[in-house]
Amino acid sequence: MQNNRRNDLHAANRNFCVVFAFLTLLIIVLISVVIYLAVKHEDGEDNQSSPTMITSSSFGTHEGKEVTQYTLKNNKGTVIKILNYGGIITNILVPDKNGKNGDICLGFDDMKGYATNGPYFGALIGRYANRIANGRFTIDGKTYQLDINNGPNALHGGKVGFDKRLWDSKVVGDVLELTYVSADGEENYPGEVKVTVRYQLTEDNELVIRYSATTSAKTVINLTNHAYFNLAGQGSGTIFDHNVTINADKYTPVDSTSIPTGDISDVQGTAWDLRTKTNIGEVIHSVPGGVGYDHNYCFGKTGWQKYMARVEHPSSGRFLEMYSTEPGVQFYTSFYLNETGKGGAAYEKFGAFCLEAQHYPDSPNKPNFPTTLLAPSETYLQTTTYKFGVM
């Protein structure tokens, strides 16, 4: 009987060991599966929002220095090309409703065109985007006189603005970062200004542009990008078949030289009321002045990202939305456009539109406008997003 008990005990021990071993193995397998799934999930998330691929190539030279073109491409096939010369966006290729990519950004094929670039195609504009009346402003009792390059006024930073400068550039992850140091007195603006602009293409087909700047002395600053869009494709004729919505209740009326009068007026009941979807071709000739839209729309507060505008092209199905932390946007419908562009395309009057995030034109001389004054203790910040999609 004792032998039987011993045998039963040994059998029980063996069974326990087998069960213990099985459970241990099962736990190891489960842990391995959990780890595998966690890693796979993490990789999946990375792939889903994986960094945009950025490559670079030579785009020729400017004044003996090489110009680099950076190509940003996401997993959805959207391609955006940007130069370190003037921060110029040269190409934006996005799909239409049939999945076919098309270039919706006007520009030139080579540096010969961009070296002059009268229309400012795709360019980074500064120190002061838009106009300053008579090229003159005052800070702390001292008057600064800028070059006059647009009728009686100063436009887009002067004769050699940020759009005609070669910027330092580097790729940081999925971001193209451009930096430039504008010397004290450059284009007669006070203070040494250090500017950084970061371009990022997301998996949601958003081009996010983040600006920052500091100064060594009080100065004025107003930065933007001057991309020209035609959602049918660059060189596809006028934008009369586009529909536009601008989410603003007010705008700044201008004088005969496009300088704001100082008033901030309601759009209600005027040709500037674009708060509901409006066909551009049906309203553009009703805009007083006969040159279409070239006006600043007012959104008030700075520092928070606001939905500003949406433009649609029904035939291709493409749309563009714009969001910005800036208090205004310049809507320009390219009345003065007359260029030969990429691939020999004829860019005609009303052949594109611009949505330029900005502070209001001539703000340094209009104390009731949001200030563009930047002091040494401050940092200028702006984020503007262009979102591309299909209806």
Coordinates of C-alpha atoms in Angstrom, one line a residue:
M1 CA 0.0 0.0 0.0
Q2 CA 2.9 2.4 0.8
N3 CA 4.3 1.6 -2.7
N4 CA 1.0 2.5 -4.2
R5 CA 1.0 5.8 -2.3
R6 CA 4.5 6.6 -3.4
N7 CA 3.6 5.8 -7.0
D8 CA 0.5 8.0 -6.8
L9 CA 2.7 10.8 -5.3
H10 CA 5.3 10.4 -8.1
A11 CA 2.5 10.4 -10.7
A12 CA 1.0 13.6 -9.1
N13 CA 4.4 15.2 -9.1
R14 CA 4.9 14.3 -12.8
N15 CA 1.5 15.6 -13.7
F16 CA 2.2 18.8 -11.8
C17 CA 5.5 19.3 -13.6
V18 CA 3.9 18.7 -17.0
V19 CA 1.1 21.1 -16.2
F20 CA 3.6 23.7 -14.8
A21 CA 5.8 23.3 -17.9
F22 CA 2.7 23.6 -20.1
L23 CA 1.5 26.7 -18.3
T24 CA 5.0 28.3 -18.4
L25 CA 5.3 27.6 -22.1
L26 CA 1.8 29.1 -22.6
I27 CA 2.7 32.2 -20.7
I28 CA 5.9 32.6 -22.7
V29 CA 3.9 32.2 -26.0
L30 CA 1.3 34.7 -24.8
I31 CA 3.9 37.2 -23.8
S32 CA 5.6 36.8 -27.2
V33 CA 2.3 37.3 -29.0
V34 CA 1.6 40.4 -27.0
I35 CA 5.0 41.8 -27.7
Y36 CA 4.7 41.0 -31.4
L37 CA 1.3 42.6 -31.7
A38 CA 2.5 45.7 -29.8
V39 CA 5.5 46.1 -32.1
K40 CA 3.4 45.5 -35.2
H41 CA 0.8 48.0 -34.0
E42 CA 3.5 50.5 -33.4
D43 CA 5.0 49.9 -36.8
G44 CA 1.5 50.2 -38.3
E45 CA 1.0 53.5 -36.7
D46 CA 4.4 54.7 -38.0
N47 CA 3.4 53.5 -41.5
Q48 CA 0.1 55.2 -41.2
S49 CA 1.6 58.6 -40.3
S50 CA 5.1 57.8 -41.4
P51 CA 7.3 60.8 -42.0
T52 CA 7.1 62.3 -45.5
M53 CA 10.0 61.3 -47.6
I54 CA 12.2 64.2 -48.5
T55 CA 14.8 64.1 -51.3
S56 CA 16.9 66.8 -52.8
S57 CA 18.5 67.7 -56.2
S58 CA 20.2 70.6 -57.8
F59 CA 18.0 73.2 -59.4
G60 CA 20.9 75.2 -61.0
T61 CA 22.8 78.1 -59.6
H62 CA 22.2 81.7 -58.5
E63 CA 25.0 84.2 -58.4
G64 CA 27.5 81.3 -58.4
K65 CA 25.8 79.4 -55.6
E66 CA 24.0 76.1 -56.0
V67 CA 20.2 76.1 -55.6
T68 CA 18.6 73.0 -54.1
Q69 CA 15.1 71.7 -54.8
Y70 CA 13.6 69.6 -52.1
T71 CA 10.8 67.1 -52.9
L72 CA 8.3 66.2 -50.2
K73 CA 6.2 63.1 -50.9
N74 CA 3.7 61.4 -48.7
N75 CA 2.2 57.9 -48.8
K76 CA -0.9 59.2 -50.7
G77 CA 1.2 60.3 -53.7
T78 CA 1.1 64.0 -53.1
V79 CA 4.3 65.7 -54.1
I80 CA 5.4 69.2 -53.2
K81 CA 8.7 70.7 -54.4
I82 CA 10.4 73.7 -52.7
L83 CA 13.6 75.6 -53.4
N84 CA 16.0 77.0 -50.8
Y85 CA 16.1 80.1 -53.0
G86 CA 13.3 82.3 -51.8
G87 CA 11.6 79.4 -50.1
I88 CA 9.7 79.0 -53.4
I89 CA 7.1 76.3 -53.8
T90 CA 7.6 75.2 -57.4
N91 CA 5.2 72.3 -57.7
I92 CA 2.2 70.9 -55.9
L93 CA 1.0 67.6 -57.4
V94 CA -2.3 66.3 -56.0
P95 CA -4.8 63.8 -57.3
D96 CA -8.1 64.6 -58.9
K97 CA -11.4 62.7 -58.4
N98 CA -10.1 60.0 -60.8
G99 CA -6.8 59.6 -58.8
K100 CA -4.7 61.3 -61.5
N101 CA -2.1 63.7 -60.2
G102 CA -1.9 67.2 -61.5
D103 CA 0.3 70.2 -60.8
I104 CA -1.9 72.9 -59.4
C105 CA 0.9 75.4 -58.6
L106 CA 2.1 78.0 -61.1
G107 CA 5.8 78.6 -61.6
F108 CA 8.8 78.3 -63.9
D109 CA 10.9 75.4 -65.1
D110 CA 14.3 76.8 -64.1
M111 CA 16.2 79.4 -62.1
K112 CA 16.2 81.9 -65.1
G113 CA 12.5 82.5 -64.4
Y114 CA 12.7 82.5 -60.6
A115 CA 15.7 84.9 -60.6
T116 CA 13.4 87.7 -61.6
N117 CA 10.0 86.2 -60.7
G118 CA 7.8 89.4 -61.2
P119 CA 4.6 87.6 -60.0
Y120 CA 6.4 86.2 -56.9
F121 CA 5.3 82.6 -57.9
G122 CA 5.3 80.4 -54.8
A123 CA 7.7 82.7 -52.9
L124 CA 8.3 83.3 -49.2
I125 CA 7.6 87.0 -48.8
G126 CA 9.3 89.3 -46.2
R127 CA 10.3 91.3 -44.4
Y128 CA 6.9 92.9 -45.0
A129 CA 4.4 91.1 -47.2
N130 CA 2.0 93.3 -49.1
R131 CA 2.2 97.1 -49.2
I132 CA 3.4 100.0 -47.0
A133 CA 2.1 103.4 -48.1
N134 CA 4.9 105.6 -49.6
G135 CA 7.4 103.0 -48.4
R136 CA 7.5 104.8 -45.0
F137 CA 6.9 104.0 -41.4
T138 CA 8.0 105.3 -38.0
I139 CA 9.2 103.5 -34.9
D140 CA 9.8 105.4 -31.6
G141 CA 9.9 108.8 -33.5
K142 CA 12.4 107.6 -36.2
T143 CA 11.1 107.4 -39.8
Y144 CA 12.4 104.7 -42.1
Q145 CA 12.2 105.1 -45.9
L146 CA 12.0 101.9 -48.0
D147 CA 12.5 101.5 -51.7
I148 CA 9.5 102.3 -53.7
N149 CA 8.7 99.3 -56.0
N150 CA 4.9 99.3 -56.6
G151 CA 3.5 102.7 -57.8
P152 CA 4.1 105.1 -54.9
N153 CA 4.4 102.2 -52.3
A154 CA 6.7 99.5 -51.1
L155 CA 5.7 96.0 -51.8
H156 CA 6.7 92.5 -50.6
G157 CA 9.9 93.5 -48.7
G158 CA 11.5 95.7 -51.4
K159 CA 13.6 95.2 -54.5
V160 CA 15.5 92.2 -53.0
G161 CA 13.2 90.7 -50.4
F162 CA 13.2 87.3 -48.8
D163 CA 11.9 85.9 -52.1
K164 CA 15.2 86.6 -53.8
R165 CA 17.5 85.3 -51.0
L166 CA 19.3 82.0 -50.8
W167 CA 18.3 80.4 -47.5
D168 CA 20.2 77.9 -45.4
S169 CA 18.4 74.6 -45.5
K170 CA 18.3 71.2 -43.8
V171 CA 15.9 68.3 -43.4
V172 CA 14.8 67.5 -39.9
G173 CA 12.8 64.3 -40.0
D174 CA 9.8 65.0 -42.2
V175 CA 10.3 68.7 -42.1
L176 CA 12.2 71.0 -44.5
E177 CA 13.7 73.8 -42.4
L178 CA 14.9 77.1 -44.0
T179 CA 16.8 79.8 -42.1
Y180 CA 17.9 83.3 -43.1
V181 CA 19.5 86.1 -41.2
S182 CA 18.4 89.5 -42.5
A183 CA 21.0 92.1 -41.7
D184 CA 20.3 95.3 -39.8
G185 CA 19.4 97.8 -42.5
E186 CA 18.7 95.3 -45.2
E187 CA 16.2 97.0 -47.6
N188 CA 16.3 99.8 -45.0
Y189 CA 14.5 97.9 -42.4
P190 CA 15.9 98.2 -38.8
G191 CA 17.2 95.3 -36.7
E192 CA 18.9 92.1 -37.5
V193 CA 16.1 89.6 -38.0
K194 CA 16.6 85.8 -37.8
V195 CA 13.9 83.9 -39.6
T196 CA 13.1 80.2 -39.6
V197 CA 10.4 78.6 -41.9
R198 CA 9.5 75.0 -41.6
Y199 CA 7.5 73.1 -44.4
Q200 CA 5.8 69.9 -43.5
L201 CA 3.6 67.6 -45.7
T202 CA 1.3 65.4 -43.7
E203 CA -0.5 62.2 -44.5
D204 CA -3.7 64.2 -44.4
N205 CA -2.5 66.1 -47.5
E206 CA -1.8 69.2 -45.5
L207 CA 1.1 71.5 -46.3
V208 CA 1.9 73.1 -42.9
I209 CA 4.1 76.2 -43.0
R210 CA 5.5 77.4 -39.6
Y211 CA 7.3 80.7 -39.4
S212 CA 9.3 82.2 -36.5
A213 CA 11.5 85.2 -36.2
T214 CA 13.4 87.3 -33.7
T215 CA 15.0 90.8 -34.0
S216 CA 17.9 92.7 -32.5
A217 CA 16.0 96.0 -32.6
K218 CA 12.4 97.1 -33.0
T219 CA 11.2 96.4 -36.5
V220 CA 8.1 95.5 -38.5
I221 CA 7.5 92.1 -39.9
N222 CA 4.8 90.4 -42.0
L223 CA 5.6 87.1 -43.6
T224 CA 3.6 85.0 -46.1
N225 CA 3.8 82.6 -49.0
H226 CA 2.7 83.7 -52.4
A227 CA 1.7 80.4 -54.1
Y228 CA -0.5 80.8 -57.2
F229 CA -3.1 78.0 -57.5
N230 CA -5.3 76.7 -60.3
L231 CA -7.1 73.5 -59.2
A232 CA -7.7 72.5 -62.8
G233 CA -3.9 72.4 -63.2
Q234 CA -1.4 75.1 -63.9
G235 CA -1.8 76.6 -67.3
S236 CA -5.4 75.4 -67.6
G237 CA -7.0 78.8 -68.3
T238 CA -8.9 81.0 -66.0
I239 CA -10.3 80.2 -62.6
F240 CA -13.8 81.3 -63.5
D241 CA -15.0 77.6 -63.0
H242 CA -13.7 77.6 -59.4
N243 CA -16.0 78.2 -56.4
V244 CA -14.7 80.1 -53.4
T245 CA -15.7 80.6 -49.8
I246 CA -14.0 83.1 -47.5
N247 CA -15.1 82.8 -43.9
A248 CA -14.8 86.5 -43.1
D249 CA -17.4 89.1 -42.1
K250 CA -15.1 92.1 -42.7
Y251 CA -12.5 93.4 -45.2
T252 CA -10.2 96.4 -45.6
P253 CA -11.3 98.8 -48.4
V254 CA -8.4 100.3 -50.4
D255 CA -7.6 103.4 -52.3
S256 CA -6.5 103.6 -55.9
T257 CA -3.0 102.4 -55.1
S258 CA -4.3 99.4 -53.1
I259 CA -3.4 100.9 -49.7
P260 CA -6.1 100.4 -47.0
T261 CA -8.1 103.5 -46.2
G262 CA -8.0 102.5 -42.5
D263 CA -11.6 101.4 -42.4
I264 CA -12.6 97.8 -41.5
S265 CA -15.9 97.3 -43.3
D266 CA -18.6 94.7 -43.4
V267 CA -18.8 92.5 -46.4
Q268 CA -22.5 92.2 -46.1
G269 CA -24.2 93.4 -49.3
T270 CA -21.0 93.9 -51.3
A271 CA -19.0 92.0 -53.9
W272 CA -16.6 91.1 -51.2
D273 CA -19.2 88.9 -49.4
L274 CA -17.9 85.4 -50.1
R275 CA -19.1 83.8 -46.9
T276 CA -21.2 81.2 -48.9
K277 CA -19.9 79.2 -51.8
T278 CA -19.6 81.5 -54.8
N279 CA -18.7 80.9 -58.4
I280 CA -15.7 83.2 -59.2
G281 CA -16.7 83.7 -62.8
E282 CA -20.1 85.0 -61.8
V283 CA -18.9 87.7 -59.4
I284 CA -15.4 88.7 -60.4
H285 CA -16.4 91.4 -62.9
S286 CA -18.7 93.0 -60.4
V287 CA -15.8 93.9 -58.1
P288 CA -15.4 97.7 -58.1
G289 CA -12.1 98.8 -59.8
G290 CA -12.3 96.3 -62.7
V291 CA -9.3 94.2 -61.6
G292 CA -11.1 91.4 -59.7
Y293 CA -10.1 90.5 -56.1
D294 CA -6.9 91.8 -54.5
H295 CA -8.2 92.5 -51.0
N296 CA -7.4 91.7 -47.4
Y297 CA -10.1 89.8 -45.5
C298 CA -10.2 90.3 -41.7
F299 CA -10.3 87.6 -39.1
G300 CA -9.3 89.6 -36.0
K301 CA -7.3 87.7 -33.4
T302 CA -3.9 86.3 -34.0
G303 CA -2.4 83.2 -32.4
W304 CA -5.0 80.6 -33.0
Q305 CA -5.6 78.5 -36.2
K306 CA -8.7 79.7 -38.0
Y307 CA -10.6 78.3 -40.9
M308 CA -10.2 81.0 -43.5
A309 CA -11.1 79.9 -47.0
R310 CA -12.1 77.0 -49.3
V311 CA -11.8 76.8 -53.0
E312 CA -13.3 74.0 -55.1
H313 CA -13.0 72.9 -58.7
P314 CA -16.1 70.8 -59.6
S315 CA -14.7 69.3 -62.8
S316 CA -11.6 67.8 -61.3
G317 CA -13.1 67.4 -57.8
R318 CA -10.2 69.0 -56.1
F319 CA -10.5 71.4 -53.2
L320 CA -8.1 73.5 -51.2
E321 CA -8.8 74.7 -47.6
M322 CA -6.7 77.3 -45.7
Y323 CA -6.2 77.7 -42.0
S324 CA -3.9 80.3 -40.3
T325 CA -3.0 81.9 -37.0
E326 CA -2.8 85.3 -38.9
P327 CA -5.4 88.0 -38.6
G328 CA -5.9 88.3 -42.3
V329 CA -5.7 86.8 -45.8
Q330 CA -5.2 88.5 -49.1
F331 CA -7.4 87.0 -51.8
Y332 CA -5.9 87.8 -55.2
T333 CA -7.3 86.6 -58.5
S334 CA -4.3 87.4 -60.7
F335 CA -5.6 90.3 -62.9
Y336 CA -2.0 91.2 -63.8
L337 CA -0.9 87.7 -64.7
N338 CA 0.8 87.4 -68.1
E339 CA 3.7 84.9 -68.1
T340 CA 5.0 81.8 -69.8
G341 CA 5.3 79.2 -67.2
K342 CA 6.2 75.5 -66.7
G343 CA 6.2 73.5 -69.8
G344 CA 5.6 76.6 -71.9
A345 CA 2.1 77.0 -70.4
A346 CA 0.5 80.4 -71.0
Y347 CA -0.5 82.0 -67.7
E348 CA -3.3 84.5 -68.5
K349 CA -5.2 87.1 -66.6
F350 CA -7.4 85.5 -63.9
G351 CA -5.4 82.3 -64.5
A352 CA -4.8 81.6 -60.8
F353 CA -5.8 82.6 -57.2
C354 CA -3.6 83.4 -54.2
L355 CA -4.6 83.0 -50.5
E356 CA -1.8 84.9 -48.6
A357 CA -2.0 84.7 -44.8
Q358 CA -0.9 88.0 -43.4
H359 CA -1.3 91.0 -41.1
Y360 CA -3.2 93.8 -42.8
P361 CA -1.4 95.9 -45.5
D362 CA 0.1 99.1 -44.3
S363 CA -0.4 98.1 -40.6
P364 CA 2.7 100.1 -39.5
N365 CA 0.8 103.3 -40.5
K366 CA -2.6 102.2 -39.2
P367 CA -2.7 102.1 -35.4
N368 CA -6.2 100.5 -35.4
F369 CA -4.9 97.4 -37.3
P370 CA -3.3 94.4 -35.6
T371 CA 0.3 95.4 -34.9
T372 CA 3.2 94.2 -37.0
L373 CA 5.8 95.7 -34.6
L374 CA 8.4 93.1 -33.3
A375 CA 10.6 93.9 -30.3
P376 CA 13.8 92.2 -29.3
S377 CA 12.1 90.5 -26.3
E378 CA 9.4 89.0 -28.6
T379 CA 9.2 86.1 -31.1
Y380 CA 7.1 86.3 -34.2
L381 CA 5.1 83.1 -34.8
Q382 CA 2.8 82.0 -37.5
T383 CA 1.3 78.7 -38.7
T384 CA -0.5 78.4 -42.0
T385 CA -2.0 75.2 -43.4
Y386 CA -3.1 74.4 -46.9
K387 CA -5.2 71.3 -47.0
F388 CA -5.7 69.5 -50.4
G389 CA -8.5 67.0 -51.1
V390 CA -11.1 65.6 -53.4
M391 CA -14.9 66.3 -53.0

